Coordinates of C-alpha atoms in Angstrom, one line a residue:
M21 CA 67.9 -71.1 58.4
A22 CA 64.6 -72.4 59.9
R23 CA 64.9 -75.4 62.2
I24 CA 61.7 -77.2 63.1
A25 CA 61.5 -80.6 64.8
G26 CA 65.3 -81.0 64.7
I27 CA 65.3 -80.6 60.9
N28 CA 66.8 -77.7 58.8
I29 CA 64.0 -76.6 56.5
P30 CA 65.3 -75.6 53.0
P31 CA 65.1 -71.7 53.0
H32 CA 64.5 -71.2 49.2
Q33 CA 61.4 -73.4 49.1
H34 CA 57.8 -72.4 49.7
T35 CA 56.6 -73.2 53.2
E36 CA 54.3 -76.0 52.1
I37 CA 57.0 -77.8 50.2
G38 CA 59.7 -77.0 52.8
L39 CA 57.7 -78.6 55.6
T40 CA 57.7 -81.9 53.7
A41 CA 61.4 -82.3 54.6
I42 CA 60.2 -83.4 58.0
F43 CA 59.5 -87.1 58.3
G44 CA 55.8 -87.7 58.8
I45 CA 54.6 -84.5 57.0
G46 CA 53.4 -84.7 53.5
R47 CA 51.9 -82.2 51.2
S48 CA 48.3 -82.3 52.6
R49 CA 49.4 -82.2 56.2
A50 CA 51.8 -79.3 55.4
R51 CA 49.0 -77.4 53.7
K52 CA 46.8 -77.9 56.8
I53 CA 49.5 -76.7 59.1
C54 CA 50.0 -73.6 57.0
E55 CA 46.3 -72.9 56.9
V56 CA 45.8 -73.4 60.7
S57 CA 48.8 -71.3 61.7
G58 CA 47.8 -68.5 59.3
V59 CA 50.9 -68.6 57.1
P60 CA 50.5 -68.4 53.3
N61 CA 51.8 -71.6 51.8
N62 CA 53.4 -69.8 48.9
K63 CA 55.6 -67.7 51.2
K64 CA 59.3 -68.7 51.1
V65 CA 60.7 -70.2 54.3
K66 CA 63.5 -67.6 54.5
D67 CA 60.8 -64.8 54.5
L68 CA 59.0 -66.2 57.6
N69 CA 59.3 -64.2 60.8
D70 CA 59.8 -65.7 64.2
A71 CA 56.2 -65.5 65.2
E72 CA 55.1 -67.4 62.1
L73 CA 57.8 -70.0 62.7
E74 CA 56.7 -70.4 66.3
R75 CA 53.0 -70.9 65.2
I76 CA 54.2 -73.6 62.7
R77 CA 56.2 -75.3 65.4
E78 CA 53.2 -75.4 67.7
Q79 CA 51.1 -77.0 65.0
I80 CA 53.8 -79.6 64.2
N81 CA 54.1 -80.5 67.9
T82 CA 50.5 -81.8 67.8
F83 CA 51.6 -84.6 65.4
T84 CA 54.0 -87.5 65.8
V85 CA 56.9 -86.8 63.5
E86 CA 60.6 -87.6 63.0
G87 CA 62.3 -89.8 65.6
D88 CA 59.1 -90.6 67.6
L89 CA 57.3 -91.7 64.4
R90 CA 60.3 -93.7 63.2
R91 CA 60.5 -95.4 66.6
E92 CA 56.7 -96.1 66.5
I93 CA 57.0 -97.7 63.1
Q94 CA 60.0 -99.9 64.1
L95 CA 58.1 -101.1 67.2
S96 CA 55.1 -102.0 65.1
I97 CA 57.2 -104.1 62.8
K98 CA 59.1 -105.7 65.7
R99 CA 55.7 -106.6 67.3
L100 CA 54.6 -108.3 64.1
I101 CA 57.9 -110.3 64.0
D102 CA 57.6 -111.3 67.6
L103 CA 54.0 -112.5 67.1
G104 CA 55.2 -114.7 64.3
S105 CA 52.5 -113.4 62.0
Y106 CA 52.7 -113.7 58.2
R107 CA 53.5 -110.0 57.8
G108 CA 56.2 -110.3 60.4
F109 CA 57.8 -113.2 58.6
R110 CA 57.8 -111.2 55.4
H111 CA 59.5 -108.3 57.1
K112 CA 62.1 -110.6 58.6
R113 CA 62.9 -112.2 55.3
G114 CA 63.0 -108.9 53.4
L115 CA 60.2 -109.8 51.0
P116 CA 57.1 -107.8 49.9
V117 CA 54.6 -107.6 52.8
R118 CA 51.4 -106.5 51.1
G119 CA 50.7 -109.4 48.7
Q120 CA 52.8 -108.4 45.7
R121 CA 54.1 -111.0 43.3
T122 CA 57.8 -112.2 43.8
R123 CA 58.3 -114.4 40.7
T124 CA 59.2 -111.3 38.8
N125 CA 59.7 -107.8 40.1
A126 CA 60.1 -107.2 43.9
R127 CA 63.7 -106.1 43.3
T128 CA 63.4 -103.2 45.8
R129 CA 62.7 -105.5 48.7
K130 CA 64.8 -108.5 47.5
G131 CA 67.9 -106.5 46.5
P132 CA 70.1 -107.1 43.4
R133 CA 69.9 -110.4 41.6
R134 CA 72.3 -113.2 42.7
A135 CA 73.9 -115.4 40.1
A136 CA 72.5 -118.9 39.9
A137 CA 75.9 -120.4 40.1
S138 CA 76.5 -118.8 43.6
L139 CA 73.3 -120.3 44.9
K140 CA 74.2 -123.9 43.8
K141 CA 77.3 -124.1 46.0

């Protein structure tokens, strides 16, 4: 089992797809990592040898991924909240941040509907 950046990469997936299991790496970045490290993207993760895995690890270390990226995102959100900006206010209230309508939809951010009777009490 290949372990990169503290994440177990699924062994039966192609390298390009398997690398997307790491937070902060999508398809295009995974494709670039494979290209630069000289690993074919259609090769399965379980078929990679130690030298190829090491080259992939070196490429991934050039990016901010996993815990560091999560921490960076949380600090950015906290900064907005502390500033008292409109975006920070929306984050704090759990409402859509990027201008979406809230009269209908926005259920992902707002959570499940609450009955009107429970709001009147």
